[in-house]
PDB file of C-alpha atoms in Angstrom:
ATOM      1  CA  UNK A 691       6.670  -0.486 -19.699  1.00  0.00           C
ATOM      2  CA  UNK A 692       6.699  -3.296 -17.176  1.00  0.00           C
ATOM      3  CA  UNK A 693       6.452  -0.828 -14.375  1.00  0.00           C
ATOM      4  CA  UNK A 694       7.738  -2.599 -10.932  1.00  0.00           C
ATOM      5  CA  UNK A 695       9.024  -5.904 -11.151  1.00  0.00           C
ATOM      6  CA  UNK A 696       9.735  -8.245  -8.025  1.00  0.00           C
ATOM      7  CA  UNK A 697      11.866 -11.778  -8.165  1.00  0.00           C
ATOM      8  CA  UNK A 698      11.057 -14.075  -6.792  1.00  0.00           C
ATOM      9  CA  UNK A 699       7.080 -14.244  -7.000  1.00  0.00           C
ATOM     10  CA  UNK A 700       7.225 -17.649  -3.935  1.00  0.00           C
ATOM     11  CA  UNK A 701      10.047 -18.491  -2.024  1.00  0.00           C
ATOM     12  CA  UNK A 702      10.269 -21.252   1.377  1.00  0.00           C
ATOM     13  CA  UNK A 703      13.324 -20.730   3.941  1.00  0.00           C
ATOM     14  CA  UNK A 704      14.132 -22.444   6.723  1.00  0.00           C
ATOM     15  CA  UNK A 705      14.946 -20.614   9.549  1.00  0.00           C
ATOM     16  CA  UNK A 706      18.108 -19.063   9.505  1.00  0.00           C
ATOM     17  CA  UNK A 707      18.648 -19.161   5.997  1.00  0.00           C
ATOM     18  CA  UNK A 708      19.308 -16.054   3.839  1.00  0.00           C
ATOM     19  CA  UNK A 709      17.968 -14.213   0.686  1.00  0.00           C
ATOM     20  CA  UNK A 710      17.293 -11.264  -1.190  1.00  0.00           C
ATOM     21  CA  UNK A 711      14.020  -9.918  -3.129  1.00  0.00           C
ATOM     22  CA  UNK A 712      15.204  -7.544  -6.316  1.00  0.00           C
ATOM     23  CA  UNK A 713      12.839  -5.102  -7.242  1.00  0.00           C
ATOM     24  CA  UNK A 714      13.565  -3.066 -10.006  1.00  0.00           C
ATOM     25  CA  UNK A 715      11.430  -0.137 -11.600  1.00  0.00           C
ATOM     26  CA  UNK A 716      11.655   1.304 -15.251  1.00  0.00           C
ATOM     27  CA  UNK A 717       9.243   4.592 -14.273  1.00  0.00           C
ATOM     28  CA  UNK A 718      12.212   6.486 -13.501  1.00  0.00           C
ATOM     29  CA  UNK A 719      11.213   6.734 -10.484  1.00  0.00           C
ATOM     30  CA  UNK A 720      12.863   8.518  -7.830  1.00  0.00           C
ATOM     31  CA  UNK A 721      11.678   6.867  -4.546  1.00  0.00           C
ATOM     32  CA  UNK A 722      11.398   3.200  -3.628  1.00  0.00           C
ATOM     33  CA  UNK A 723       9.599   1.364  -1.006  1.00  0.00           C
ATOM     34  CA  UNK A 724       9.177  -1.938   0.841  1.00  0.00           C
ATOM     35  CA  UNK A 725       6.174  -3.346   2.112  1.00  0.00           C
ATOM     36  CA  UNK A 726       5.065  -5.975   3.755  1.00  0.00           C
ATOM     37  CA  UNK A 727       1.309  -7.261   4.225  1.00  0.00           C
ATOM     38  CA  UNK A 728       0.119  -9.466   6.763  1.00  0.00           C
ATOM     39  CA  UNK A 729      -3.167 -10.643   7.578  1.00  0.00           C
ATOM     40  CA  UNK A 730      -5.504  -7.774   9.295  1.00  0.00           C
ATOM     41  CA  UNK A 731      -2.897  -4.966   9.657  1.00  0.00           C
ATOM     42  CA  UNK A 732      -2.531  -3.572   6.092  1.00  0.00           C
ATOM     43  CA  UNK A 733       1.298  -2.845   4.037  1.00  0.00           C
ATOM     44  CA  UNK A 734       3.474  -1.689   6.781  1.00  0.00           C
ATOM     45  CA  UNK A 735       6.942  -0.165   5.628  1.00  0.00           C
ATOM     46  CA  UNK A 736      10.135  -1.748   6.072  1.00  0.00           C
ATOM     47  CA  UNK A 737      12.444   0.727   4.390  1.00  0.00           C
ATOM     48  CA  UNK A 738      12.342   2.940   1.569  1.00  0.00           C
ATOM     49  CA  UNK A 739      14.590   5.286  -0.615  1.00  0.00           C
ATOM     50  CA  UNK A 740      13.425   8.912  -0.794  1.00  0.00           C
ATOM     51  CA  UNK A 741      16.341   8.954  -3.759  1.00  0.00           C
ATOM     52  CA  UNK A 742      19.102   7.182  -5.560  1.00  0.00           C
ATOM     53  CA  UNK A 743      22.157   6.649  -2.783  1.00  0.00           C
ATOM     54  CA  UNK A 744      20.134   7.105   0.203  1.00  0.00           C
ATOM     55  CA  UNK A 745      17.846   4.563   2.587  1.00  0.00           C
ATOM     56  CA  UNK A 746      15.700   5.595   5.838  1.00  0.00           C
ATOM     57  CA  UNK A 747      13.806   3.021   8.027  1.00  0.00           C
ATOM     58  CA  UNK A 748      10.155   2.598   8.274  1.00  0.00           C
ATOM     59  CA  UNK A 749       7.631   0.985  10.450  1.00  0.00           C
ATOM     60  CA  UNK A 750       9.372  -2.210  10.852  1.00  0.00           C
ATOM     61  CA  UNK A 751      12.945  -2.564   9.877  1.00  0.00           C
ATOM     62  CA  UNK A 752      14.052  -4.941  12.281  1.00  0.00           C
ATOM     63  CA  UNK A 753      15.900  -7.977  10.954  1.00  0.00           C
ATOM     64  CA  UNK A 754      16.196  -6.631   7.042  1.00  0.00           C
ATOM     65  CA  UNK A 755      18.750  -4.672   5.000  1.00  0.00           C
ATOM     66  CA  UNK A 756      17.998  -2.854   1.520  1.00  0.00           C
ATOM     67  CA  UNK A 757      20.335  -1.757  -1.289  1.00  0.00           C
ATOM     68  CA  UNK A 758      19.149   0.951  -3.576  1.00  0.00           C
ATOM     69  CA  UNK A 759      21.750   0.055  -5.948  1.00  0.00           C
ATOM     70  CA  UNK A 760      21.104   2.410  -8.446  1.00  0.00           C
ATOM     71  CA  UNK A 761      17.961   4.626  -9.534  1.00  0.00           C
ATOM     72  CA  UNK A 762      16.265   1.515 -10.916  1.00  0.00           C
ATOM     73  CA  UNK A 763      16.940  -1.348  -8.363  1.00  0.00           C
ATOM     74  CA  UNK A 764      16.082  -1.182  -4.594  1.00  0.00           C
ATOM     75  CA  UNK A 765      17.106  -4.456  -2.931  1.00  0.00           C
ATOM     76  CA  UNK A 766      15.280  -6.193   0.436  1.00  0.00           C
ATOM     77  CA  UNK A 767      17.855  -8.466   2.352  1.00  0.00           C
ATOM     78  CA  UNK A 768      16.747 -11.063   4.687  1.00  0.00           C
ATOM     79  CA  UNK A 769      19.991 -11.804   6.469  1.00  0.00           C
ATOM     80  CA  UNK A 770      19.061 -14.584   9.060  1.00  0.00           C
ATOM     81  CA  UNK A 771      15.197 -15.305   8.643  1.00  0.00           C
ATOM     82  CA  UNK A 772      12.746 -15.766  11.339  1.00  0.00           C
ATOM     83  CA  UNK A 773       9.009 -17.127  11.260  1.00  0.00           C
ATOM     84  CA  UNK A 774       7.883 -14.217  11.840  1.00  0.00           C
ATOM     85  CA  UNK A 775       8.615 -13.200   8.420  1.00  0.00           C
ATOM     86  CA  UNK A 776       6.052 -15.229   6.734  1.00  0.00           C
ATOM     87  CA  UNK A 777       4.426 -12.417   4.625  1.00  0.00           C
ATOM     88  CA  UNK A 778       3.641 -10.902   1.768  1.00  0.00           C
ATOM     89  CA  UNK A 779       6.312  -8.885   0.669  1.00  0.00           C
ATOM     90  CA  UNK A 780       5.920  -5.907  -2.068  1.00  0.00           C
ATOM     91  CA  UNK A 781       7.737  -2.937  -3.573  1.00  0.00           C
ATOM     92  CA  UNK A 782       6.744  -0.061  -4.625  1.00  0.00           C
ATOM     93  CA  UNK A 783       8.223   3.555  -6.521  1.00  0.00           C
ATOM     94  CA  UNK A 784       6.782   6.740  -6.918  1.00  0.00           C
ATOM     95  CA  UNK A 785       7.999  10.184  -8.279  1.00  0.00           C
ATOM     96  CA  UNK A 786       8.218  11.704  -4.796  1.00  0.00           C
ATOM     97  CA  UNK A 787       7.702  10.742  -1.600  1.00  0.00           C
ATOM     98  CA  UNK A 788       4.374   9.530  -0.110  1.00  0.00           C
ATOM     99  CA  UNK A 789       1.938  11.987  -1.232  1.00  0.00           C
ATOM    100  CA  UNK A 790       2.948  10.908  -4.628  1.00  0.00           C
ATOM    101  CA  UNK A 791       0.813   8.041  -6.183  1.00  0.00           C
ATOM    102  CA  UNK A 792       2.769   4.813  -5.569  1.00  0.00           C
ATOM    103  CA  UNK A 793       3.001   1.720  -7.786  1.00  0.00           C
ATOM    104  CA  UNK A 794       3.585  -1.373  -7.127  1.00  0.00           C
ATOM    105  CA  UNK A 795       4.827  -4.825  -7.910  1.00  0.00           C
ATOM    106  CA  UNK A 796       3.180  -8.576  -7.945  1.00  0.00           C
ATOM    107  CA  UNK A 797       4.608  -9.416  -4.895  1.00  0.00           C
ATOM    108  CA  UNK A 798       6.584 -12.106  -3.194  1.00  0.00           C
ATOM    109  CA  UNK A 799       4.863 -14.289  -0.810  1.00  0.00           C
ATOM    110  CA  UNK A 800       8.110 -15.638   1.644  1.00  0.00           C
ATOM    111  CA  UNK A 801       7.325 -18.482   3.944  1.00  0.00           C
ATOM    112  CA  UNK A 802       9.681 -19.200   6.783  1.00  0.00           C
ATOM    113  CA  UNK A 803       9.228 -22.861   8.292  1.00  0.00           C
TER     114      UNK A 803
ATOM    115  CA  UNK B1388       0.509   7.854  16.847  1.00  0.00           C
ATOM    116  CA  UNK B1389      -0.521   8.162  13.487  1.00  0.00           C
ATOM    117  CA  UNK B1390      -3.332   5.169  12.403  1.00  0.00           C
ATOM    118  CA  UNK B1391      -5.585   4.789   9.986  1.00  0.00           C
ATOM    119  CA  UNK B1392      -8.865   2.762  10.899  1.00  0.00           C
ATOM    120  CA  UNK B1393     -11.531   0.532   8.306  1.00  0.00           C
ATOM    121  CA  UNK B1394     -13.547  -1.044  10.771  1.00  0.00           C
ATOM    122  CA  UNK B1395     -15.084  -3.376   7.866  1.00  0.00           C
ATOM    123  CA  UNK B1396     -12.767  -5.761   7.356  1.00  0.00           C
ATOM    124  CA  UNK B1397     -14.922  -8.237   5.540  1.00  0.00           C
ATOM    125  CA  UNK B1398     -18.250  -6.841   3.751  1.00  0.00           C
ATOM    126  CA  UNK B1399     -20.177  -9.290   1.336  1.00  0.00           C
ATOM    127  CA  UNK B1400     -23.022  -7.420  -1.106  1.00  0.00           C
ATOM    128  CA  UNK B1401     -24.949  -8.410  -4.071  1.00  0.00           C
ATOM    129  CA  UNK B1402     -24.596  -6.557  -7.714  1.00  0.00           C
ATOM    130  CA  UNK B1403     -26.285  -3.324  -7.896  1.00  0.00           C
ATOM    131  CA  UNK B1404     -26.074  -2.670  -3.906  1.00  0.00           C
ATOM    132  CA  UNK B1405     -24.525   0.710  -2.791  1.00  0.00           C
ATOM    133  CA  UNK B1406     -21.439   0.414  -1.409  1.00  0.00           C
ATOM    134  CA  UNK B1407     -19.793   2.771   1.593  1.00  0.00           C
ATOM    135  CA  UNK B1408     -16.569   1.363   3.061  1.00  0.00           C
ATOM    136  CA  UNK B1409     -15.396   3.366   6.156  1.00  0.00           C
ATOM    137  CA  UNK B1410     -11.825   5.326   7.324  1.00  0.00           C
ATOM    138  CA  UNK B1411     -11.159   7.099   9.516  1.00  0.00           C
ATOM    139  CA  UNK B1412      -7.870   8.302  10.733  1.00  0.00           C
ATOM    140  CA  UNK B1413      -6.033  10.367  13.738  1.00  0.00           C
ATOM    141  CA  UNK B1414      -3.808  13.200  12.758  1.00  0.00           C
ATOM    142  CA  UNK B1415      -4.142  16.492  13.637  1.00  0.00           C
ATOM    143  CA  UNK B1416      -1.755  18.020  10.850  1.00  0.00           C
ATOM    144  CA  UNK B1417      -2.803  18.313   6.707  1.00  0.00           C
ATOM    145  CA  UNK B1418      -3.116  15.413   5.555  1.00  0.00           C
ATOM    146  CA  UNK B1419      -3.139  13.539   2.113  1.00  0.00           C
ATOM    147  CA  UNK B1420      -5.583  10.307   1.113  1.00  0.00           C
ATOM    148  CA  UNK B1421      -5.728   7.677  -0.569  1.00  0.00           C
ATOM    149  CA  UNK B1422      -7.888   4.638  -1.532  1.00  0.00           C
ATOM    150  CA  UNK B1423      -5.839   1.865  -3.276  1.00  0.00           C
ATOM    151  CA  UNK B1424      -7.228  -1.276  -4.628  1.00  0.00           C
ATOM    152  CA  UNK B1425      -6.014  -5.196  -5.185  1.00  0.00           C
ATOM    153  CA  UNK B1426      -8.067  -7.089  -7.694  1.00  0.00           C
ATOM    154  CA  UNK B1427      -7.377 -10.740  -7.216  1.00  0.00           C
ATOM    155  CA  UNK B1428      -4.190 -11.549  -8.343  1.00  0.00           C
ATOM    156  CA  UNK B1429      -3.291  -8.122  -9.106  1.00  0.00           C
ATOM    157  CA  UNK B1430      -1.000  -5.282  -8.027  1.00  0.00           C
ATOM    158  CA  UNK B1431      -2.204  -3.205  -5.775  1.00  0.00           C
ATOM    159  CA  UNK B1432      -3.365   0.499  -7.585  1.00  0.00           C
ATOM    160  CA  UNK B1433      -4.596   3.573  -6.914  1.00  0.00           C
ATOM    161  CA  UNK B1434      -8.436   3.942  -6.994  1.00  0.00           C
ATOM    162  CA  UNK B1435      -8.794   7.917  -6.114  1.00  0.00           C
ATOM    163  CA  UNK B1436      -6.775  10.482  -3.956  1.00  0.00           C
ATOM    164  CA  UNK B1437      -7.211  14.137  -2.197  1.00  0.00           C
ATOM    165  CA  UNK B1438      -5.176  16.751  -1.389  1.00  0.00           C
ATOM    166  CA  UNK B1439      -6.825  19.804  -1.346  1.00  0.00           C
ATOM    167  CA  UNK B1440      -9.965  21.342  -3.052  1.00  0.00           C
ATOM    168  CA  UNK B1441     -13.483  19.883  -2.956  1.00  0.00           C
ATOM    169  CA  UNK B1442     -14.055  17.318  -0.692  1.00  0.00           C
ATOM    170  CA  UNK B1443     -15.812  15.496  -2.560  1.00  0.00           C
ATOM    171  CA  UNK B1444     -13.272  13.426  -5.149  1.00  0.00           C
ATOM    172  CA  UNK B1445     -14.038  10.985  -7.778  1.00  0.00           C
ATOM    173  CA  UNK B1446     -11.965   7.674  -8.900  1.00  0.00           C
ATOM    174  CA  UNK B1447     -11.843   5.391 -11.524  1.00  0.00           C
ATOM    175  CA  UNK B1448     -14.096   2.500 -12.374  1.00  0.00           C
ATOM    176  CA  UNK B1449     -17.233   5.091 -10.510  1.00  0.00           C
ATOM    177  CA  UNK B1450     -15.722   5.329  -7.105  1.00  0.00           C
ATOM    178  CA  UNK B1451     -16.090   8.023  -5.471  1.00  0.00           C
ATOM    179  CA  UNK B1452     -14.834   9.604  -1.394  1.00  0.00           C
ATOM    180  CA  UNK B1453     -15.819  12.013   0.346  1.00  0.00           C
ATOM    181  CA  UNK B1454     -13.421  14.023   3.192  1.00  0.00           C
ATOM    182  CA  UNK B1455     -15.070  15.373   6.063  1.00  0.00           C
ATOM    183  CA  UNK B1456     -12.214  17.016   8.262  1.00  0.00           C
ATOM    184  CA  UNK B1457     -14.592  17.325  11.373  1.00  0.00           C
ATOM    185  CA  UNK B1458     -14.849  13.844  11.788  1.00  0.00           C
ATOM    186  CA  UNK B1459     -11.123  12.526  10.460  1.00  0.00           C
ATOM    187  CA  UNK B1460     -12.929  10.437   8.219  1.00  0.00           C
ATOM    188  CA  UNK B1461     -12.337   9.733   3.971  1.00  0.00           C
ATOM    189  CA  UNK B1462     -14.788   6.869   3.261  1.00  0.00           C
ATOM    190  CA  UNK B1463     -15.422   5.316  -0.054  1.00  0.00           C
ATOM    191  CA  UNK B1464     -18.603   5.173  -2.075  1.00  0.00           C
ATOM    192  CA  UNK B1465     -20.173   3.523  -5.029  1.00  0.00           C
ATOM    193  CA  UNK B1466     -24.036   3.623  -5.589  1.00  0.00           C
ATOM    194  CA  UNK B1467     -23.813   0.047  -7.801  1.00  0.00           C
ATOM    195  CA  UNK B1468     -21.481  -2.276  -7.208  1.00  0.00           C
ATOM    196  CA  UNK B1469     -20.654  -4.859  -9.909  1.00  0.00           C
ATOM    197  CA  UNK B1470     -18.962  -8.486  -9.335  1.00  0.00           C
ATOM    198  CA  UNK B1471     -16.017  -6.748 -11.381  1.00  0.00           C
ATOM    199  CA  UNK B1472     -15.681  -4.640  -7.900  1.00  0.00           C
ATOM    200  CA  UNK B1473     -14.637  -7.483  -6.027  1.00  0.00           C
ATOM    201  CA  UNK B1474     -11.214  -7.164  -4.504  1.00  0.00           C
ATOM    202  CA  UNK B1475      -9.320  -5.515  -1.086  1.00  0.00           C
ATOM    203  CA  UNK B1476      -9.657  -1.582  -0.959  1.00  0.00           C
ATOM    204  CA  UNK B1477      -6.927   0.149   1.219  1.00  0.00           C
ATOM    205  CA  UNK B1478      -7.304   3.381   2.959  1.00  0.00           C
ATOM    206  CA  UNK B1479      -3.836   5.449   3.271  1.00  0.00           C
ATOM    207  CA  UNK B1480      -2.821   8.468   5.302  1.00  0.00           C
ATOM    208  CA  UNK B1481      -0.023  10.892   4.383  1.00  0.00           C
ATOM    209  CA  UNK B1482       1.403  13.119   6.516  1.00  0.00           C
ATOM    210  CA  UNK B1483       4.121  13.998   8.979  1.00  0.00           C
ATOM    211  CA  UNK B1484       4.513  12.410  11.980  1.00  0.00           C
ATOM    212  CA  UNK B1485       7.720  12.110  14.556  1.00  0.00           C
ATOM    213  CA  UNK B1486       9.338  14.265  12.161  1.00  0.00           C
ATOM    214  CA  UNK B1487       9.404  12.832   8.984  1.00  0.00           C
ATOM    215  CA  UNK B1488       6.830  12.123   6.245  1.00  0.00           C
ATOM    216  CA  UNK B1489       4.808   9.004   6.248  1.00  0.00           C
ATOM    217  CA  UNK B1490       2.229   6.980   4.264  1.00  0.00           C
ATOM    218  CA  UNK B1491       0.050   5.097   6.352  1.00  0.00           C
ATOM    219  CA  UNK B1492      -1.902   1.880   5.376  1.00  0.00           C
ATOM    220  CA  UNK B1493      -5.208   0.689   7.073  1.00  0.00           C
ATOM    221  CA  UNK B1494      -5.949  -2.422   7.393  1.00  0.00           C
ATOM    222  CA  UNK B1495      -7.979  -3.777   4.520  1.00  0.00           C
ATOM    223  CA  UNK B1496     -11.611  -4.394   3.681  1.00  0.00           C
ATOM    224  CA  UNK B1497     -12.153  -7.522   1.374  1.00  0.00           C
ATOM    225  CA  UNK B1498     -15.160  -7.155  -0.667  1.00  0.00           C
ATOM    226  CA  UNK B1499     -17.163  -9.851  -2.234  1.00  0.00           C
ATOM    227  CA  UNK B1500     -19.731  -9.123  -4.726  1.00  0.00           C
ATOM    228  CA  UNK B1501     -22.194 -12.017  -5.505  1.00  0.00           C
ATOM    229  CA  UNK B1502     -24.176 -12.115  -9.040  1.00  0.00           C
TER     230      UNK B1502
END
């Protein structure tokens, strides 16, 4: 199993710009989640899927979108980005929600100039 | 608000030393916890959990955490640390909070263990 995958591992935008990270999970999983992890403050949530067809906000959802496009996939959409999105950005699935041990992917480390 | 607190957020030890990394967190409710790990240049993984039942739980790789209620506090132990045990250990909080169920992430302690 490869567990939780993320593309891209690096990516550089330019302000404004657009993009999306995939993650995709082959646990059969049925909750997804989006992190991100900046320097001194630990993963904060941006979104996550308790199950297949729905989406809730987290900590910090401002200025992304996500797409749980089917049990496997849960999709993190950047649609104009902003410096302040310079992180660390990683997903992660578990069985149930949050008390439920949670893996998670490599990562994708976004720079916004 | 719901926060989870590791006040060392850098600690720096030699192989064999005992290590105690603190949390502490503020939530009245039950709560679930959690110490995760990231190994350098690795996912981030679960080291040890509690829910319920002794207080006293046990992880992988000799870790161990005790939960003491009274004091909102779930810190991490090892009596010998190895250079293997370098990495970033997370404490997490689960519980409810404004209604819905959350996992909350501290901070971060990087450890650096020196031969």
């Amino acid at each position: 199993n490869a567990g939780v995958t993320q593309t891209p591992k690096f990516q550089v935008l330019k302000t404004g710009q657009s993009m999306t990270l995939q993650c995709a999970q082959d646990m059969n999983h049925n909750s997804m989640y989006w992190y991100r992890q900046d320097p001194g403050m630990g993963l904060r949530l941006i979104y996550y899927s308790a199950s297949e067809g729905t989406t809730d906000k987290g900590e910090v959802p401002n200025g992304y979108n996500v797409s749980r496009l089917n049990k496997r996939e849960f999709s993190l959409r950047l649609e104009s980005a902003a410096p302040s999105q310079t992180s660390v950005y990683f997903c992660a699935s578990s069985d149930g929600q949050f008390y439920y041990e949670q893996y998670f992917g490599p990562g994708t480390r976004l720079t916004v100039t | 608000a719901q926060s989870v607190s590791q006040h060392n957020h850098h600690v720096i030890l030699s192989e064999a030393a005992s290590l105690e990394l603190g949390c502490n967190y503020s939530y009245g409710g039950t709560v679930n916890l959690f110490w995760y790990v990231q190994y350098p240049g690795q996912h981030l993984q679960l080291l040890l959990k509690y829910f319920s039942g002794d207080p006293l739980v046990k992880g992988i790789k000799g870790f161990e955490a005790e939960f003491i209620k009274s004091k909102f506090s779930f810190n991490l132990r090892k009596p010998s640390v190895q250079w293997s045990d370098t990495a970033e250990y997370f404490c997490a909080v689960n519980g409810f909070s404004g209604g819905y169920n959350k996992l909350i992430f501290g901070a971060g302690t990087r450890l650096a263990v020196h031969p």
